[in-house]
Each structure stands twice: as structure tokens, then as C-alpha cells.
CSV table of C-alpha atoms in Angstrom, one decimal:
chain,number,residue,atom,x,y,z
A,1,UNK,CA,-40.0,-24.6,14.1
A,2,UNK,CA,-42.0,-21.5,12.9
A,3,UNK,CA,-43.7,-18.8,14.6
A,4,UNK,CA,-47.0,-17.4,14.0
A,5,UNK,CA,-47.0,-13.7,12.8
A,6,UNK,CA,-50.4,-13.1,14.4
A,7,UNK,CA,-50.5,-14.6,17.7
A,8,UNK,CA,-46.4,-14.9,17.9
A,9,UNK,CA,-46.8,-18.6,19.0
A,10,UNK,CA,-44.4,-21.3,17.3
A,11,UNK,CA,-45.8,-24.7,15.9
A,12,UNK,CA,-43.7,-27.4,14.1
A,13,UNK,CA,-44.3,-28.4,10.5
A,14,UNK,CA,-43.0,-31.8,9.3
A,15,UNK,CA,-43.7,-31.3,5.6
A,16,UNK,CA,-41.2,-30.0,2.9
A,17,UNK,CA,-42.1,-26.4,3.1
A,18,UNK,CA,-42.5,-24.6,-0.6
A,19,UNK,CA,-42.1,-20.7,-0.9
A,20,UNK,CA,-46.0,-20.5,-2.0
A,21,UNK,CA,-47.3,-22.8,0.6
A,22,UNK,CA,-49.8,-21.6,2.8
A,23,UNK,CA,-50.5,-23.2,6.4
A,24,UNK,CA,-53.0,-22.2,9.3
A,25,UNK,CA,-51.5,-21.6,12.5
A,26,UNK,CA,-52.7,-24.4,14.9
A,27,UNK,CA,-53.2,-22.0,17.9
A,28,UNK,CA,-54.9,-18.9,15.9
A,29,UNK,CA,-55.9,-20.3,12.7
A,30,UNK,CA,-54.1,-17.6,11.0
A,31,UNK,CA,-53.3,-18.4,7.4
A,32,UNK,CA,-49.4,-18.0,7.1
A,33,UNK,CA,-47.2,-18.0,3.7
A,34,UNK,CA,-44.3,-20.4,4.2
A,35,UNK,CA,-40.6,-19.3,2.6
A,36,UNK,CA,-38.1,-21.9,2.4
A,37,UNK,CA,-36.9,-21.7,6.2
A,38,UNK,CA,-37.5,-18.2,6.0
A,39,UNK,CA,-34.9,-17.9,3.1
A,40,UNK,CA,-36.2,-17.0,0.0
A,41,UNK,CA,-35.7,-18.8,-3.1
A,42,UNK,CA,-36.0,-18.3,-7.4
A,43,UNK,CA,-39.4,-17.7,-7.7
A,44,UNK,CA,-40.5,-16.5,-4.1
A,45,UNK,CA,-42.4,-13.3,-3.8
A,46,UNK,CA,-41.9,-10.8,-1.2
A,47,UNK,CA,-44.4,-7.8,-1.5
A,48,UNK,CA,-43.8,-6.4,-5.0
A,49,UNK,CA,-40.8,-8.2,-5.7
A,50,UNK,CA,-39.9,-11.4,-7.0
A,51,UNK,CA,-36.9,-13.5,-6.4
A,52,UNK,CA,-34.8,-14.0,-9.3
A,53,UNK,CA,-31.3,-15.3,-7.8
A,54,UNK,CA,-29.1,-14.9,-4.9
A,55,UNK,CA,-26.1,-12.5,-5.4
A,56,UNK,CA,-24.6,-11.9,-2.0
A,57,UNK,CA,-24.2,-12.3,1.6
A,58,UNK,CA,-23.5,-10.5,4.5
A,59,UNK,CA,-23.4,-9.8,8.0
A,60,UNK,CA,-27.0,-8.8,8.2
A,61,UNK,CA,-28.3,-11.4,5.8
A,62,UNK,CA,-28.5,-12.3,2.0
A,63,UNK,CA,-29.0,-10.0,-0.8
A,64,UNK,CA,-30.7,-11.0,-4.1
A,65,UNK,CA,-31.4,-10.0,-7.3
A,66,UNK,CA,-35.4,-9.5,-7.8
A,67,UNK,CA,-37.7,-7.9,-10.1
A,68,UNK,CA,-40.2,-5.2,-9.0
A,69,UNK,CA,-43.4,-6.8,-10.3
A,70,UNK,CA,-45.4,-3.5,-10.4
A,71,UNK,CA,-43.1,-1.9,-12.6
A,72,UNK,CA,-40.9,-4.7,-14.0
A,73,UNK,CA,-37.5,-3.4,-13.2
A,74,UNK,CA,-34.7,-5.4,-11.6
A,75,UNK,CA,-33.9,-4.6,-7.9
A,76,UNK,CA,-31.2,-5.9,-5.5
A,77,UNK,CA,-33.0,-6.9,-2.6
A,78,UNK,CA,-31.7,-7.4,1.1
A,79,UNK,CA,-33.3,-9.6,3.5
A,80,UNK,CA,-32.7,-9.9,7.3
A,81,UNK,CA,-31.7,-13.1,8.1
A,82,UNK,CA,-34.3,-15.2,10.1
A,83,UNK,CA,-31.9,-15.8,12.9
A,84,UNK,CA,-31.7,-11.8,13.4
A,85,UNK,CA,-35.6,-11.4,13.3
A,86,UNK,CA,-35.6,-12.4,16.8
A,87,UNK,CA,-33.4,-9.9,18.0
A,88,UNK,CA,-34.9,-6.3,18.3
A,89,UNK,CA,-31.1,-4.9,18.3
A,90,UNK,CA,-30.8,-6.6,15.0
A,91,UNK,CA,-34.3,-5.3,13.7
A,92,UNK,CA,-33.5,-1.6,14.7
A,93,UNK,CA,-30.1,-1.8,13.0
A,94,UNK,CA,-31.5,-3.0,9.9
A,95,UNK,CA,-34.4,-0.4,9.9
A,96,UNK,CA,-31.5,2.3,10.9
A,97,UNK,CA,-29.6,1.2,7.6
A,98,UNK,CA,-32.8,1.6,5.6
A,99,UNK,CA,-33.3,4.9,7.1
A,100,UNK,CA,-29.7,6.3,6.5
A,101,UNK,CA,-29.6,4.8,2.6
A,102,UNK,CA,-33.0,6.8,2.1
A,103,UNK,CA,-31.4,10.0,2.9
A,104,UNK,CA,-28.7,9.8,0.7
A,105,UNK,CA,-29.0,10.8,-3.1
A,106,UNK,CA,-26.0,10.7,-4.9
A,107,UNK,CA,-25.2,9.6,-8.3
A,108,UNK,CA,-22.3,7.2,-6.5
A,109,UNK,CA,-24.2,5.9,-3.9
A,110,UNK,CA,-26.8,3.2,-4.5
A,111,UNK,CA,-30.1,4.6,-3.7
A,112,UNK,CA,-33.2,2.9,-1.6
A,113,UNK,CA,-36.3,2.0,-3.5
A,114,UNK,CA,-38.6,0.6,-0.8
A,115,UNK,CA,-38.5,-1.6,2.4
A,116,UNK,CA,-41.1,-3.0,4.6
A,117,UNK,CA,-42.3,-6.5,6.3
A,118,UNK,CA,-43.9,-9.2,4.8
A,119,UNK,CA,-45.0,-12.2,6.7
A,120,UNK,CA,-42.4,-12.0,9.0
A,121,UNK,CA,-39.6,-11.3,6.3
A,122,UNK,CA,-37.9,-7.9,6.8
A,123,UNK,CA,-36.6,-6.7,3.3
A,124,UNK,CA,-34.9,-3.8,1.6
A,125,UNK,CA,-35.1,-2.9,-1.8
A,126,UNK,CA,-32.1,-0.8,-3.5
A,127,UNK,CA,-30.8,-0.1,-7.0
A,128,UNK,CA,-29.7,-2.7,-9.0
A,129,UNK,CA,-25.9,-2.0,-10.3
A,130,UNK,CA,-25.0,-4.6,-13.0
A,131,UNK,CA,-21.3,-4.9,-12.8
A,132,UNK,CA,-18.8,-6.8,-10.6
A,133,UNK,CA,-17.6,-5.6,-7.0
A,134,UNK,CA,-13.5,-4.9,-6.8
A,135,UNK,CA,-12.8,-7.4,-4.6
A,136,UNK,CA,-14.1,-10.0,-7.3
A,137,UNK,CA,-12.3,-8.0,-9.9
A,138,UNK,CA,-8.9,-8.4,-7.9
A,139,UNK,CA,-9.8,-12.2,-7.6
A,140,UNK,CA,-10.6,-12.8,-11.2
A,141,UNK,CA,-8.6,-10.0,-13.4
A,142,UNK,CA,-6.0,-8.8,-11.0
A,143,UNK,CA,-4.9,-5.3,-9.9
A,144,UNK,CA,-6.0,-2.2,-11.8
A,145,UNK,CA,-4.0,0.2,-13.8
A,146,UNK,CA,-3.1,3.7,-11.7
A,147,UNK,CA,-5.3,5.8,-14.0
A,148,UNK,CA,-8.5,3.5,-13.7
A,149,UNK,CA,-8.2,2.9,-9.9
A,150,UNK,CA,-7.5,6.8,-9.3
A,151,UNK,CA,-10.6,7.6,-11.2
A,152,UNK,CA,-12.6,5.1,-9.4
A,153,UNK,CA,-11.2,6.5,-5.8
A,154,UNK,CA,-12.1,10.1,-7.0
A,155,UNK,CA,-15.7,9.0,-7.6
A,156,UNK,CA,-16.0,7.0,-4.2
A,157,UNK,CA,-14.5,10.3,-2.6
A,158,UNK,CA,-17.0,12.8,-3.8
A,159,UNK,CA,-19.8,10.2,-2.4
A,160,UNK,CA,-18.0,10.1,0.9
A,161,UNK,CA,-17.6,13.9,0.6
A,162,UNK,CA,-21.3,14.5,0.1
A,163,UNK,CA,-22.2,12.1,3.1
A,164,UNK,CA,-19.9,14.0,5.3
A,165,UNK,CA,-20.8,17.3,4.2
A,166,UNK,CA,-24.5,17.3,4.0
A,167,UNK,CA,-25.2,14.4,6.7
A,168,UNK,CA,-22.1,14.2,8.9
A,169,UNK,CA,-22.3,10.5,8.0
A,170,UNK,CA,-18.9,8.2,8.1
A,171,UNK,CA,-19.2,4.7,6.0
A,172,UNK,CA,-16.7,2.9,8.7
A,173,UNK,CA,-16.2,0.3,6.1
A,174,UNK,CA,-14.6,1.3,3.0
A,175,UNK,CA,-13.0,-1.6,1.3
A,176,UNK,CA,-12.8,-3.1,-2.5
A,177,UNK,CA,-16.0,-5.3,-1.8
A,178,UNK,CA,-17.9,-2.4,-1.1
A,179,UNK,CA,-17.3,-1.0,-4.4
A,180,UNK,CA,-18.8,-1.9,-7.4
A,181,UNK,CA,-18.2,-1.1,-11.1
A,182,UNK,CA,-21.1,-1.2,-13.3
A,183,UNK,CA,-21.2,-2.0,-17.2
A,184,UNK,CA,-20.6,1.9,-18.0
A,185,UNK,CA,-17.5,1.8,-16.0
A,186,UNK,CA,-18.9,4.0,-13.4
A,187,UNK,CA,-17.9,3.2,-9.4
A,188,UNK,CA,-20.9,2.8,-6.8
A,189,UNK,CA,-20.6,3.0,-3.1
A,190,UNK,CA,-22.1,0.1,-1.4
A,191,UNK,CA,-23.2,-0.5,2.4
A,192,UNK,CA,-23.7,3.2,3.0
A,193,UNK,CA,-26.6,2.2,5.2
A,194,UNK,CA,-24.1,1.0,7.8
A,195,UNK,CA,-22.9,4.6,8.0
A,196,UNK,CA,-22.8,6.1,11.7
A,197,UNK,CA,-23.0,9.8,12.1
A,198,UNK,CA,-20.3,11.9,13.5
A,199,UNK,CA,-21.5,12.4,17.0
A,200,UNK,CA,-22.0,8.6,17.6
A,201,UNK,CA,-18.5,8.1,17.1
A,202,UNK,CA,-17.7,9.6,20.4
A,203,UNK,CA,-19.9,6.9,22.1
A,204,UNK,CA,-17.8,4.0,23.9
A,205,UNK,CA,-17.7,0.9,21.8
A,206,UNK,CA,-17.2,-2.9,22.5
A,207,UNK,CA,-16.8,-3.7,19.0
A,208,UNK,CA,-14.8,-2.4,16.3
A,209,UNK,CA,-16.1,-1.8,13.2
A,210,UNK,CA,-14.8,-2.5,9.6
A,211,UNK,CA,-12.5,-4.6,7.6
A,212,UNK,CA,-8.9,-5.5,9.4
A,213,UNK,CA,-7.1,-5.1,5.9
A,214,UNK,CA,-8.2,-1.5,5.7
A,215,UNK,CA,-8.7,-0.1,9.0
A,216,UNK,CA,-7.3,3.5,10.3
A,217,UNK,CA,-5.1,3.6,12.9
A,218,UNK,CA,-8.1,5.1,15.2
A,219,UNK,CA,-10.4,2.2,13.9
A,220,UNK,CA,-8.2,-0.4,15.4
A,221,UNK,CA,-8.2,1.4,19.0
A,222,UNK,CA,-12.1,1.9,18.9
A,223,UNK,CA,-11.2,5.7,19.1
A,224,UNK,CA,-13.4,8.2,17.9
A,225,UNK,CA,-13.7,8.6,14.3
A,226,UNK,CA,-13.6,11.5,11.5
A,227,UNK,CA,-13.9,11.9,7.7
A,228,UNK,CA,-10.2,11.0,7.7
A,229,UNK,CA,-10.8,7.7,8.8
A,230,UNK,CA,-12.6,7.1,5.5
A,231,UNK,CA,-9.6,8.5,4.0
A,232,UNK,CA,-7.6,6.0,5.3
A,233,UNK,CA,-9.4,3.2,4.3
A,234,UNK,CA,-9.9,4.6,0.7
A,235,UNK,CA,-5.8,4.8,0.6
A,236,UNK,CA,-5.7,1.3,1.8
A,237,UNK,CA,-8.3,-0.1,-0.7
A,238,UNK,CA,-6.6,2.1,-3.5
A,239,UNK,CA,-3.0,0.5,-2.5
A,240,UNK,CA,-4.8,-3.0,-2.9
A,241,UNK,CA,-6.3,-2.4,-6.3
A,242,UNK,CA,-3.1,-0.7,-7.5
A,243,UNK,CA,-0.5,-2.8,-6.1
A,244,UNK,CA,-2.3,-6.1,-6.1
A,245,UNK,CA,-1.9,-7.1,-2.3
A,246,UNK,CA,-3.1,-5.2,0.8
A,247,UNK,CA,-0.6,-2.5,2.3
A,248,UNK,CA,-0.2,-5.2,5.5
A,249,UNK,CA,-0.7,-9.1,5.6
A,250,UNK,CA,-0.4,-11.6,8.3
A,251,UNK,CA,-2.0,-14.8,9.2
A,252,UNK,CA,-3.3,-13.2,12.6
A,253,UNK,CA,-5.9,-10.4,12.1
A,254,UNK,CA,-5.0,-8.7,15.3
A,255,UNK,CA,-1.5,-8.5,14.0
A,256,UNK,CA,-2.9,-6.8,10.9
A,257,UNK,CA,-4.6,-4.2,12.9
A,258,UNK,CA,-1.7,-3.3,14.9
A,259,UNK,CA,0.4,-2.8,11.9
A,260,UNK,CA,-1.6,-0.1,10.7
A,261,UNK,CA,-0.7,1.8,13.9
A,262,UNK,CA,2.8,1.2,14.3
A,263,UNK,CA,4.6,-0.1,11.0
A,264,UNK,CA,5.9,2.3,8.2
A,265,UNK,CA,4.1,3.1,5.1
A,266,UNK,CA,5.0,-0.3,3.0
A,267,UNK,CA,6.7,0.6,-0.2
A,268,UNK,CA,4.7,-0.8,-3.2
A,269,UNK,CA,7.4,-2.4,-5.0
A,270,UNK,CA,8.6,-4.3,-1.7
A,271,UNK,CA,5.0,-5.8,-1.4
A,272,UNK,CA,5.0,-6.4,-5.1
A,273,UNK,CA,8.1,-6.5,-6.8
A,274,UNK,CA,6.6,-6.5,-10.4
A,275,UNK,CA,4.8,-3.3,-9.7
A,276,UNK,CA,6.5,0.2,-10.6
A,277,UNK,CA,4.4,2.9,-9.5
A,278,UNK,CA,4.8,6.7,-10.7
A,279,UNK,CA,6.1,8.8,-7.4
A,280,UNK,CA,3.1,11.2,-7.5
A,281,UNK,CA,1.0,7.9,-6.9
A,282,UNK,CA,3.1,7.1,-4.1
A,283,UNK,CA,3.2,9.9,-2.7
A,284,UNK,CA,-0.9,10.0,-2.7
A,285,UNK,CA,-1.3,6.8,-0.9
A,286,UNK,CA,1.4,7.9,1.6
A,287,UNK,CA,-0.6,10.7,2.2
A,288,UNK,CA,-3.9,9.3,2.3
A,289,UNK,CA,-2.4,6.7,4.8
A,290,UNK,CA,-1.0,8.9,7.0
A,291,UNK,CA,-1.0,7.2,10.8
A,292,UNK,CA,-2.4,10.5,12.3
A,293,UNK,CA,-5.3,11.9,10.7
A,294,UNK,CA,-3.7,15.6,10.8
A,295,UNK,CA,-1.0,13.7,8.4
A,296,UNK,CA,-3.7,13.2,5.8
A,297,UNK,CA,-5.5,15.5,3.5
A,298,UNK,CA,-7.3,18.4,5.2
A,299,UNK,CA,-10.3,17.8,3.6
A,300,UNK,CA,-12.4,15.7,1.0
A,301,UNK,CA,-12.2,18.5,-1.4
A,302,UNK,CA,-8.4,18.9,-1.2
A,303,UNK,CA,-8.0,15.3,-1.8
A,304,UNK,CA,-10.7,15.3,-4.7
A,305,UNK,CA,-8.5,18.3,-6.5
A,306,UNK,CA,-5.5,16.5,-6.1
A,307,UNK,CA,-6.4,12.8,-7.0
A,308,UNK,CA,-8.4,14.2,-10.1
A,309,UNK,CA,-5.4,16.4,-11.5
A,310,UNK,CA,-3.3,13.4,-11.0
A,311,UNK,CA,-5.4,10.9,-12.7
A,312,UNK,CA,-5.9,13.6,-15.7
A,313,UNK,CA,-1.8,13.4,-15.7
A,314,UNK,CA,-1.8,9.4,-15.8
A,315,UNK,CA,-4.7,9.1,-18.4
A,316,UNK,CA,-2.7,11.5,-20.3
A,317,UNK,CA,0.5,9.7,-20.3
A,318,UNK,CA,2.4,12.3,-18.9
A,319,UNK,CA,3.6,10.1,-15.8
A,320,UNK,CA,3.8,13.2,-13.1
A,321,UNK,CA,7.1,12.8,-10.8
A,322,UNK,CA,5.3,14.6,-8.1
A,323,UNK,CA,2.1,15.0,-6.3
A,324,UNK,CA,0.9,18.5,-7.5
A,325,UNK,CA,0.3,19.7,-4.0
A,326,UNK,CA,2.4,22.0,-1.8
A,327,UNK,CA,3.4,19.9,1.4
A,328,UNK,CA,0.9,20.7,4.3
A,329,UNK,CA,3.5,22.0,6.6
A,330,UNK,CA,4.8,24.5,4.2
A,331,UNK,CA,1.4,25.7,2.7
A,332,UNK,CA,0.3,26.2,6.2
A,333,UNK,CA,3.5,28.2,6.5
A,334,UNK,CA,3.1,30.3,3.6
A,335,UNK,CA,-0.9,31.0,4.8
A,336,UNK,CA,0.3,32.2,8.0
A,337,UNK,CA,3.0,34.4,6.8
A,338,UNK,CA,0.3,35.7,4.1
A,339,UNK,CA,-2.4,36.1,6.7
A,340,UNK,CA,0.1,38.0,9.3
A,341,UNK,CA,0.9,40.2,5.9
A,342,UNK,CA,-2.3,41.3,5.2
A,343,UNK,CA,-2.9,42.0,9.0
A,344,UNK,CA,-0.1,44.3,9.0
A,345,UNK,CA,-0.7,46.2,5.5
A,346,UNK,CA,-4.2,46.3,6.9
A,347,UNK,CA,-3.1,47.9,10.3
A,348,UNK,CA,-0.7,50.4,8.4
A,349,UNK,CA,-3.5,51.6,6.1
A,350,UNK,CA,-5.8,52.3,8.7
A,351,UNK,CA,-3.0,54.1,11.1
A,352,UNK,CA,-2.3,56.3,7.6
A,353,UNK,CA,-6.0,56.9,7.4
A,354,UNK,CA,-6.6,57.9,11.0
A,355,UNK,CA,-3.3,60.0,10.8
A,356,UNK,CA,-4.5,61.5,7.5
A,357,UNK,CA,-7.9,62.3,9.0
A,358,UNK,CA,-6.5,63.7,12.4
A,359,UNK,CA,-4.3,66.2,10.5
A,360,UNK,CA,-7.1,67.2,8.1
A,361,UNK,CA,-9.4,68.0,11.2
A,362,UNK,CA,-6.5,69.7,13.3
A,363,UNK,CA,-6.0,72.1,9.9
A,364,UNK,CA,-9.5,73.0,10.0
A,365,UNK,CA,-9.6,73.9,13.4
A,366,UNK,CA,-6.6,75.7,13.4
A,367,UNK,CA,-7.4,77.4,10.4
A,368,UNK,CA,-10.7,78.6,12.0
A,369,UNK,CA,-8.7,79.6,15.3
A,370,UNK,CA,-6.2,81.7,13.3
A,371,UNK,CA,-8.9,83.5,11.3
A,372,UNK,CA,-11.0,84.5,14.1
A,373,UNK,CA,-7.8,85.7,16.0
A,374,UNK,CA,-7.1,87.9,13.0
A,375,UNK,CA,-10.6,88.8,12.7
A,376,UNK,CA,-10.2,90.2,16.4
A,377,UNK,CA,-7.0,92.3,15.7
A,378,UNK,CA,-8.0,93.8,12.6
A,379,UNK,CA,-11.5,94.9,14.7
A,380,UNK,CA,-9.2,96.5,17.7
A,381,UNK,CA,-6.9,98.4,15.0
A,382,UNK,CA,-10.0,100.1,13.1
A,383,UNK,CA,-10.9,101.4,16.4
A,384,UNK,CA,-10.6,105.2,17.0
A,385,UNK,CA,-8.9,104.9,20.1
A,386,UNK,CA,-6.8,101.8,21.1
A,387,UNK,CA,-3.5,100.6,23.0
A,388,UNK,CA,-0.6,100.1,20.4
A,389,UNK,CA,0.8,97.5,22.4
A,390,UNK,CA,-2.4,95.5,22.6
A,391,UNK,CA,-3.1,95.6,19.0
A,392,UNK,CA,0.6,94.2,18.6
A,393,UNK,CA,-0.4,91.6,21.1
A,394,UNK,CA,-3.4,90.5,19.3
A,395,UNK,CA,-1.6,90.2,15.8
A,396,UNK,CA,0.9,88.2,17.6
A,397,UNK,CA,-1.9,85.5,18.7
A,398,UNK,CA,-2.9,85.6,15.1
A,399,UNK,CA,0.4,85.1,13.5
A,400,UNK,CA,1.0,82.3,16.4
A,401,UNK,CA,-2.3,80.3,15.2
A,402,UNK,CA,-1.2,80.6,11.4
A,403,UNK,CA,1.9,79.1,12.5
A,404,UNK,CA,0.3,75.9,13.7
A,405,UNK,CA,-0.7,74.2,10.4
A,406,UNK,CA,0.3,73.7,7.0
A,407,UNK,CA,0.2,76.8,4.4
A,408,UNK,CA,0.8,77.1,0.9
A,409,UNK,CA,4.0,78.3,-0.2
A,410,UNK,CA,2.7,81.4,-1.5
């Protein structure tokens, strides 16, 4: 059963469809280009893109390696599955993913190239990264070294910091399968198009977004998320990459989600006895996976600076014993004391300035009053006739005025 893109009526076709075959709608006689069950194969052309091979499958549709015919470059072409084309909500979500990705410009985020609809097929072309995602890496090569895994985590965190600081976007599904490593050993973040604006996380959701093995505790309860939720998922992913197994595991997915909220941080050696990590790396993982968002790092910047320094130490073979960071509570206490000291000293300085200023003003006023009283006494004394007792009284007033301010020793 096929649907005519012109009159929107359905019709049956009994033959074996080819990707380049053209039919005519029996209802309106419009020409229709058929794709194999609306699922393109090698050689099919969609707009400016020629399908080469299928390289992935997701919830919204398949991803193909394709060639952009006009300029001869390889791209990753995502095509919305034919089952979802009929659903307006799915089409809107697909278009939202395209718009979101198009807004992002970061070297670690796969960039959008083109998008559109071609004979009823919705497509989205992105930069093609020739490499392997970390989920495949774990399955084929095993766990990563500490320094290499931390290096990748720093680059992904930089991409997430950009998305958060510039666009207030949350990824919500950080996992090894969404991190791809290029042939040049650079990490790239995939599926940034499913990101959600921070304000949208306060809406009531019936479904829980994310992957159970890497969900933050707040995600498991469908609570409002923040940038720290992505940090937790990155921490759980980093744990898997270094230890070789996910932090929590069970035959039941609901149990795994519950463990993220209730179980203590799993000691890496207990999860994989063959692994011995440096204390600093364990502490980094523990901070990233704090049960409460306030137990984690206070910002992407703080995490990036700390992890970058840790990577430098690991790569240089120094094997740091502790994480190069003051604990949050202690650091906040220091900051509070520092702010209090600055406030006190500032107030004291203001008081000194005010007192000195008032003293100077009072001295000037007193000097002028004493000078005036002395001139009055002298003028009265120069008269031919004056009352001696009244003259002494005037000089007494002048002396009293002089004694009300500081004078030099001479």
C-alpha cells in the first residue's frame, strides 16, 4: 500500500518496487518515485544525496552513509521511518531535531548540513564522522585507559557547556553510543538534536527520556532536569568506559533505574576486580555521579578545569592521589569567610574615612569660630573706652574656641 504525495490517497502496487521506478497514481495520475518500501537502499537518490550504505538505526529512523552529489562529499543522512511519517507528532519532533542541530556550532557537535522532504521521505543530512562510537569500542576493544577516557569526557563536556551556556539546552541521553571517536582521535557528540530546552523540563512528562544504564536519579523520577543531569550521565558513561562495565546492572531495567537513586556509588574494583584506578579518577567519578545535583560539580567550567588537570597528570604518568580540587563544602566555607572579611574590612575603612572626614570638617569650623572670637576680642580691646571685665570675657570665649580642636605643639 502506497500513498500519493499529491492527492494523499492510497493505492496498491503488486509489482516488485525499485528505488528508481516511477509510477502514476491511479487517482490523480501524478508521477510517483518509489523507494523500496519507503526505506532507501544503496544507489537511491534523495534530493541531492545518493545512498551508499546503512550505518545505523535509531528510534526515529535509519542513518545512512551518503554522498552529496553536488559537491561530492560524504554525509550522514538520517531518514524518518515510514511508520512515523503518518504521525504528525513524530514529523514535528523530527523537524525540531533538525532546527535544534542547525543552531549549534561547536567543533565537538556534529553539524547540520541540509534537510527537507523528497517525495514524502523526510531526510536530515549531517556531517559524517569517519570513526567508531564508544559503545562499539567497548564491545570490540574493551575498556579505555583512564587518560584517554578522561580526555574524551573533557571534549564532550565542552560541547555540553556550550549547549547549556549559549542555548540553555540539555542533551538528556549521554551514553557511549552517542559519542563517536574519529580517525584523528577526536570525540564528537551525537544526537544533540534530541536536546531539550531547560524551560521544557518543568513540564509534566509521561515518558522518561534517556538510557537506563546512564540516567541521573532525577531522570528516573521524571523530575525537572538541569545541566547537572547531563553531568551525571557523562559520569556514568565515563565509569563504563574506564571500568569496562556500567555502574549499575540488573536483569530488570526498572531495578537499574532505581539503583541510580538508592544504591551507593559502586566501587570500581568491586564491579571489575581486574581494574585498579587512581584515587583521583575514582573521586572524579564519585563527584560526577552524586545522588543530588548539589553534590556534583557546581558548573561545567569547574568540572572541565578539574578533569583537564587530571588528564594532564594521568597523561604525564604522575598518577595523582587526590582530585586537584577543594571539597565543595570547605571551599564554600572559605568563600563565605573571605566575603565576610572583605565586608568587615570594607566597612571599617569606610568608618575610618568618615571619622577622619568629620574630624577635619569640625576642625575647620572650630578654627574659623576661634579666629572670629579672637578678632572680636582684639577689636574691643583697641577701643578707647571699654569695659575691662567684658574684654576678659571676650578673650575667654576665644580661648575656649581654640581649645575645641587639635593644635600644633608650638
